[in-house]
Amino acid sequence: KAPVERLVDKVSAGFVPGVVLIALATFAGWWLYNGDWSAALLNAVAVLVIACPCALGLATPTAIMAGTGEAARRGILIKDAEALELLHGVDVGAFDKTGTLTAGKPRLTAHVAANGKHDELLALSAAVQRGSEHPLARAVEEAAATAGVNPAAAANVQAVPGHGVTATVDGAEYALGNGGLLERFGIAIDGLAGEARRREEAGETVSWLAQTKPEAKLVGMLAFGDALKPESRDAVQALKEAGIRTVMLTGDNRGSAGHIAGQLGIDEVHAQVLPEGKAGIIAQLKANGGRVAMVGDGINDAPALAAADIGIA
């Protein structure tokens, strides 16, 4: 039960018997006053109808049922009524970026190989990510198909949560993901750092492909563009007008996150955050006295959705 339902049950426990006793007293009073039992009964029923104690217990669950039913017709599924009661008092709205504020349909805007062999970079990237459901992986596969590139088969494919993926292609081992993944293998991005910075400042997401064995070296850079959802700006503005502080939590780079946040007017940005880091930031926001709603769409957002007062997926 929602907290308001529990409160109503407590009130009803005393209110209903009280009203029934008053109705009985009314019946007895009128009967003793004029001896007309039909008038006494009519007045007693009037007390019950006007006080309507049954409505007190019925109105709240009926309103919740009607509200959740109407929401379901509009595509909004509410897990429990308590979320509704908590939602109206939210102070902070935290958002994932990719797929939540943006359309979640990135496209490959550039692929720059460290050795100038750009088609080879695209083929290796497509091979490493073949079969992945990640939006960036699908963007690489689509770009490879458009370019007529036929990627080789990959083996030992392993996801590195919050960083990217590793795989073996033609006997060599590769890692594809963000800058943090390359740091794990001690691979520098010096030659392409300037180009990556320009792409990030323009709001694009940058991924890196590196060979880790038999030789550790940078293969190249991939840049992705993802458009804002048309309704994101209005949604963030409406929250701000309601006095709700907006926060972005994303695993993407700071440049891309800052660019999107600037377009939307989001108050606070946390970039390059791992899934468990998102949950930690939610805990900090709650510890500061705020009631937090987290909005996300991916499996990486699950810890933060669970940590928030209200999770919206």
Coordinates of C-alpha atoms in Angstrom, one line a residue:
K1 CA 0.0 0.0 0.0
A2 CA 1.0 3.6 -0.6
P3 CA 1.7 5.6 2.6
V4 CA -1.4 7.7 2.0
E5 CA -3.5 4.4 1.9
R6 CA -2.0 3.3 5.2
L7 CA -2.9 6.7 6.7
V8 CA -6.4 6.4 5.4
D9 CA -6.8 2.9 6.9
K10 CA -5.7 4.3 10.3
V11 CA -8.2 7.1 10.1
S12 CA -11.0 4.9 8.9
A13 CA -10.4 2.5 11.8
G14 CA -11.7 5.2 14.2
F15 CA -13.8 7.3 11.8
V16 CA -16.1 4.6 10.6
P17 CA -17.2 3.2 14.0
G18 CA -17.5 6.8 15.2
V19 CA -19.9 7.8 12.4
V20 CA -22.0 4.6 12.9
L21 CA -22.3 5.5 16.6
I22 CA -23.4 9.0 15.8
A23 CA -26.0 7.7 13.3
L24 CA -27.3 5.3 16.0
A25 CA -27.5 8.2 18.5
T26 CA -29.3 10.3 15.8
F27 CA -31.8 7.5 15.3
A28 CA -32.4 7.1 19.1
G29 CA -32.6 10.9 19.6
W30 CA -35.3 11.4 17.0
W31 CA -37.3 8.3 18.1
L32 CA -37.3 9.5 21.7
Y33 CA -38.1 13.1 20.6
N34 CA -41.3 12.4 18.5
G35 CA -41.7 8.6 18.4
D36 CA -41.6 8.5 14.6
W37 CA -39.2 5.7 13.8
S38 CA -39.4 6.4 10.0
A39 CA -38.2 10.0 10.5
A40 CA -35.6 8.8 12.9
L41 CA -34.3 6.3 10.4
L42 CA -34.3 8.9 7.6
N43 CA -32.1 11.2 9.7
A44 CA -29.8 8.4 10.8
V45 CA -29.3 7.5 7.1
A46 CA -28.7 11.1 6.3
V47 CA -25.8 11.2 8.8
L48 CA -24.2 8.1 7.2
V49 CA -24.7 9.5 3.7
I50 CA -23.2 12.9 4.5
A51 CA -20.3 11.5 6.5
C52 CA -19.9 8.8 3.9
P53 CA -17.2 6.8 5.9
C54 CA -16.9 4.1 3.3
A55 CA -15.7 6.7 0.7
L56 CA -12.7 7.5 2.9
G57 CA -11.4 4.0 2.5
L58 CA -12.4 3.6 -1.1
A59 CA -11.4 6.9 -2.7
T60 CA -7.7 6.6 -2.4
P61 CA -7.3 3.0 -3.9
T62 CA -9.8 3.9 -6.5
A63 CA -7.9 7.1 -7.5
I64 CA -4.7 5.1 -7.6
M65 CA -6.3 2.4 -9.8
A66 CA -7.7 5.0 -12.1
G67 CA -4.5 6.9 -12.4
T68 CA -2.3 3.9 -13.0
G69 CA -4.8 2.6 -15.5
E70 CA -4.8 5.8 -17.5
A71 CA -0.9 5.9 -17.3
A72 CA -0.8 2.4 -18.7
R73 CA -2.9 3.4 -21.7
R74 CA -0.3 6.1 -22.3
G75 CA 2.6 3.6 -22.1
I76 CA 3.7 4.4 -18.5
L77 CA 3.9 1.3 -16.3
I78 CA 4.0 2.1 -12.5
K79 CA 5.4 -0.7 -10.4
D80 CA 3.8 0.4 -7.1
A81 CA 1.7 3.3 -5.8
E82 CA 4.3 4.5 -3.4
A83 CA 6.4 5.7 -6.3
L84 CA 3.6 8.0 -7.3
E85 CA 3.5 9.5 -3.8
L86 CA 7.3 9.9 -3.6
L87 CA 7.4 11.4 -7.1
H88 CA 5.6 14.6 -6.4
G89 CA 8.2 15.6 -3.8
V90 CA 11.3 15.0 -6.0
D91 CA 14.1 17.6 -5.6
V92 CA 16.7 16.2 -8.1
G93 CA 16.2 14.6 -11.5
A94 CA 19.2 12.6 -12.6
F95 CA 19.6 11.5 -16.2
D96 CA 21.6 9.1 -18.2
K97 CA 22.7 10.6 -21.5
T98 CA 22.8 8.1 -24.3
G99 CA 19.4 6.8 -25.2
T100 CA 17.7 8.9 -22.5
L101 CA 18.4 12.5 -23.4
T102 CA 19.8 11.6 -26.9
A103 CA 18.0 9.4 -29.4
G104 CA 20.3 6.4 -28.7
K105 CA 20.9 5.9 -32.4
P106 CA 24.5 7.0 -32.9
R107 CA 26.2 7.0 -36.3
L108 CA 29.9 6.7 -37.1
T109 CA 31.0 10.2 -38.1
A110 CA 34.7 9.5 -38.5
H111 CA 37.3 6.7 -38.3
V112 CA 40.9 7.8 -38.2
A113 CA 43.7 5.2 -38.3
A114 CA 47.0 5.9 -36.6
N115 CA 48.8 4.4 -39.6
G116 CA 46.5 5.9 -42.3
K117 CA 44.8 2.6 -43.1
H118 CA 41.3 3.7 -42.4
D119 CA 39.4 0.8 -44.0
E120 CA 41.5 -1.6 -42.0
L121 CA 40.5 0.2 -38.8
L122 CA 36.9 0.0 -39.7
A123 CA 37.1 -3.7 -40.5
L124 CA 38.9 -4.5 -37.2
S125 CA 36.4 -2.5 -35.2
A126 CA 33.5 -4.2 -36.8
A127 CA 35.1 -7.6 -36.2
V128 CA 35.7 -6.9 -32.5
Q129 CA 32.1 -5.7 -32.0
R130 CA 30.3 -8.1 -34.2
G131 CA 27.1 -9.5 -32.5
S132 CA 27.1 -6.8 -29.8
E133 CA 23.8 -5.0 -29.0
H134 CA 25.5 -1.8 -27.9
P135 CA 24.3 1.2 -30.0
L136 CA 27.9 2.2 -30.9
A137 CA 28.6 -1.4 -32.1
R138 CA 25.6 -1.3 -34.3
A139 CA 26.8 2.1 -35.7
V140 CA 30.2 0.5 -36.6
E141 CA 28.5 -2.5 -38.2
E142 CA 26.2 -0.2 -40.3
A143 CA 29.2 1.9 -41.4
A144 CA 31.2 -1.2 -42.4
A145 CA 28.2 -2.6 -44.4
T146 CA 27.8 0.8 -46.2
A147 CA 31.5 0.8 -47.0
G148 CA 31.4 -2.8 -48.3
V149 CA 33.8 -4.0 -45.6
N150 CA 33.6 -7.6 -44.7
P151 CA 34.9 -8.0 -41.1
A152 CA 36.8 -11.1 -40.0
A153 CA 35.5 -13.4 -37.3
A154 CA 36.4 -12.6 -33.7
A155 CA 37.1 -15.0 -30.8
N156 CA 37.3 -14.6 -27.0
V157 CA 35.0 -11.6 -27.1
Q158 CA 34.7 -10.2 -23.5
A159 CA 32.8 -7.1 -22.3
V160 CA 34.7 -4.8 -19.9
P161 CA 31.8 -3.1 -18.0
G162 CA 31.9 0.7 -18.3
H163 CA 34.9 0.6 -20.6
G164 CA 34.4 -1.4 -23.8
V165 CA 35.2 -4.8 -25.2
T166 CA 38.2 -7.0 -25.9
A167 CA 38.6 -9.7 -28.6
T168 CA 41.0 -11.8 -30.6
V169 CA 41.1 -11.3 -34.4
D170 CA 43.4 -13.2 -36.7
G171 CA 45.6 -14.2 -33.8
A172 CA 46.1 -10.7 -32.4
E173 CA 44.3 -9.3 -29.3
Y174 CA 42.5 -6.0 -29.5
A175 CA 40.7 -3.7 -27.1
L176 CA 38.0 -1.3 -28.2
G177 CA 36.4 1.3 -25.9
N178 CA 37.0 4.6 -24.0
G179 CA 40.3 6.2 -22.9
G180 CA 40.1 4.3 -19.6
L181 CA 40.3 1.0 -21.4
L182 CA 43.5 2.1 -23.1
E183 CA 45.0 3.3 -19.8
R184 CA 44.6 -0.3 -18.5
F185 CA 47.0 -1.5 -21.2
G186 CA 49.3 1.5 -21.0
I187 CA 48.6 2.6 -24.6
A188 CA 49.0 6.4 -25.4
I189 CA 46.8 8.3 -27.8
D190 CA 49.2 11.2 -28.4
G191 CA 49.1 11.2 -32.2
L192 CA 45.3 11.5 -32.3
A193 CA 44.6 13.4 -29.0
G194 CA 44.0 16.8 -30.7
E195 CA 41.5 15.3 -33.2
A196 CA 39.7 13.5 -30.4
R197 CA 39.5 16.7 -28.3
R198 CA 38.0 18.6 -31.2
R199 CA 35.4 15.8 -31.8
E200 CA 34.5 15.7 -28.1
E201 CA 34.1 19.5 -27.9
A202 CA 31.7 19.2 -30.8
G203 CA 29.6 16.8 -28.8
E204 CA 30.7 13.6 -30.3
T205 CA 31.6 10.4 -28.5
V206 CA 35.1 9.0 -29.1
S207 CA 36.2 5.4 -28.9
W208 CA 39.6 3.9 -29.4
L209 CA 40.8 0.7 -30.9
A210 CA 44.2 -0.7 -29.8
Q211 CA 46.2 -3.9 -30.3
T212 CA 47.3 -5.3 -27.0
K213 CA 49.1 -8.5 -28.1
P214 CA 51.5 -9.4 -29.6
E215 CA 52.4 -5.7 -29.7
A216 CA 50.7 -2.9 -27.7
K217 CA 49.9 -0.1 -30.1
L218 CA 47.1 2.3 -31.0
V219 CA 45.2 1.3 -34.1
G220 CA 42.9 4.3 -34.4
M221 CA 40.0 6.5 -33.2
L222 CA 36.3 6.2 -33.9
A223 CA 33.9 9.2 -33.5
F224 CA 30.1 8.9 -33.1
G225 CA 27.4 11.5 -33.3
D226 CA 24.0 11.1 -31.6
A227 CA 21.2 13.6 -31.9
L228 CA 19.2 15.0 -29.0
K229 CA 15.6 13.6 -28.6
P230 CA 13.3 16.4 -29.7
E231 CA 11.5 16.5 -26.4
S232 CA 14.5 16.5 -24.1
R233 CA 15.0 20.3 -24.0
D234 CA 11.3 20.9 -23.1
A235 CA 11.4 18.1 -20.5
V236 CA 14.5 19.6 -18.7
Q237 CA 13.1 23.1 -18.9
A238 CA 9.8 21.9 -17.4
L239 CA 11.6 20.3 -14.5
K240 CA 13.6 23.5 -13.9
E241 CA 10.5 25.6 -13.9
A242 CA 9.1 23.2 -11.2
G243 CA 12.2 23.8 -9.1
I244 CA 13.8 20.4 -9.7
R245 CA 17.6 20.4 -10.1
T246 CA 18.8 18.4 -13.1
V247 CA 21.9 16.2 -13.1
M248 CA 23.5 14.2 -15.9
L249 CA 25.3 10.9 -15.1
T250 CA 27.1 9.4 -18.1
G251 CA 30.0 7.1 -18.9
D252 CA 30.7 9.2 -22.0
N253 CA 33.6 11.7 -22.2
R254 CA 33.5 15.1 -20.5
G255 CA 33.5 17.0 -23.8
S256 CA 30.5 15.3 -25.2
A257 CA 28.6 15.3 -21.9
G258 CA 29.3 19.0 -21.4
H259 CA 28.2 19.8 -24.9
I260 CA 24.8 18.0 -24.5
A261 CA 24.3 19.5 -21.0
G262 CA 25.0 23.0 -22.3
Q263 CA 22.3 22.5 -25.1
L264 CA 19.8 21.4 -22.5
G265 CA 20.7 23.7 -19.6
I266 CA 21.4 20.8 -17.2
D267 CA 22.7 22.1 -13.8
E268 CA 25.3 19.5 -13.0
V269 CA 27.3 17.0 -15.0
H270 CA 29.2 13.8 -14.0
A271 CA 31.0 12.3 -17.0
Q272 CA 33.1 9.1 -17.4
V273 CA 31.3 7.5 -14.6
L274 CA 31.2 3.7 -14.2
P275 CA 27.8 1.9 -13.4
E276 CA 28.7 1.6 -9.7
G277 CA 29.9 5.2 -9.7
K278 CA 26.4 6.3 -10.8
A279 CA 24.9 4.6 -7.8
G280 CA 27.5 6.3 -5.6
I281 CA 26.6 9.7 -6.9
I282 CA 22.9 9.0 -6.4
A283 CA 23.7 8.1 -2.8
Q284 CA 25.6 11.4 -2.4
L285 CA 22.6 13.4 -3.8
K286 CA 20.3 11.7 -1.3
A287 CA 22.7 12.2 1.6
N288 CA 22.6 16.0 0.8
G289 CA 18.9 15.9 1.7
G290 CA 17.4 15.6 -1.8
R291 CA 14.7 13.2 -3.0
V292 CA 16.2 11.8 -6.2
A293 CA 14.5 10.4 -9.3
M294 CA 16.9 8.6 -11.7
V295 CA 16.0 8.3 -15.4
G296 CA 17.9 5.7 -17.5
D297 CA 17.5 3.2 -20.3
G298 CA 20.5 0.8 -20.3
I299 CA 21.6 -2.1 -18.2
N300 CA 24.5 0.1 -17.0
D301 CA 21.9 2.3 -15.3
A302 CA 20.4 -0.5 -13.2
P303 CA 22.4 0.2 -10.0
A304 CA 21.6 3.9 -10.1
L305 CA 17.9 3.2 -10.8
A306 CA 17.8 0.9 -7.7
A307 CA 19.7 3.4 -5.5
A308 CA 17.4 6.3 -6.3
D309 CA 14.2 7.1 -4.4
I310 CA 12.3 6.6 -7.7
G311 CA 13.7 4.8 -10.7
I312 CA 12.3 5.7 -14.1
A313 CA 13.4 3.4 -16.9

